[in-house]
C-alpha atoms as a PDB file:
ATOM      1  CA  CYS A   1      22.500  16.128 -16.930  1.00  0.00           C
ATOM      2  CA  ASP A   2      20.448  18.581 -14.330  1.00  0.00           C
ATOM      3  CA  LYS A   3      17.508  15.845 -12.981  1.00  0.00           C
ATOM      4  CA  THR A   4      17.003  18.378 -10.847  1.00  0.00           C
ATOM      5  CA  SER A   5      16.386  21.046 -12.674  1.00  0.00           C
ATOM      6  CA  ASN A   6      13.848  19.250 -14.797  1.00  0.00           C
ATOM      7  CA  SER A   7      12.480  17.869 -12.115  1.00  0.00           C
ATOM      8  CA  SER A   8      11.203  21.687 -11.308  1.00  0.00           C
ATOM      9  CA  GLU A   9      10.465  22.859 -14.395  1.00  0.00           C
ATOM     10  CA  THR A  10       8.248  19.275 -15.826  1.00  0.00           C
ATOM     11  CA  GLY A  11       7.216  18.911 -12.125  1.00  0.00           C
ATOM     12  CA  ILE A  12       8.286  15.674 -11.088  1.00  0.00           C
ATOM     13  CA  GLU A  13       9.158  15.029  -7.993  1.00  0.00           C
ATOM     14  CA  PRO A  14      12.133  14.400  -7.109  1.00  0.00           C
ATOM     15  CA  ALA A  15      11.936  10.567  -5.706  1.00  0.00           C
ATOM     16  CA  PHE A  16      11.604  10.015  -9.481  1.00  0.00           C
ATOM     17  CA  ILE A  17      14.122  12.149 -10.545  1.00  0.00           C
ATOM     18  CA  GLU A  18      16.355   9.390  -8.488  1.00  0.00           C
ATOM     19  CA  LEU A  19      15.438   6.733  -9.997  1.00  0.00           C
ATOM     20  CA  GLU A  20      15.867   8.340 -13.180  1.00  0.00           C
ATOM     21  CA  ASP A  21      19.619   8.979 -12.330  1.00  0.00           C
ATOM     22  CA  PHE A  22      20.232   5.040 -11.217  1.00  0.00           C
END
């Protein structure tokens, strides 16, 4: 899953994406 790509589109902070990965 491209969490980083989604974060850029949705505008979610990268830190939040890292937590999602875990």
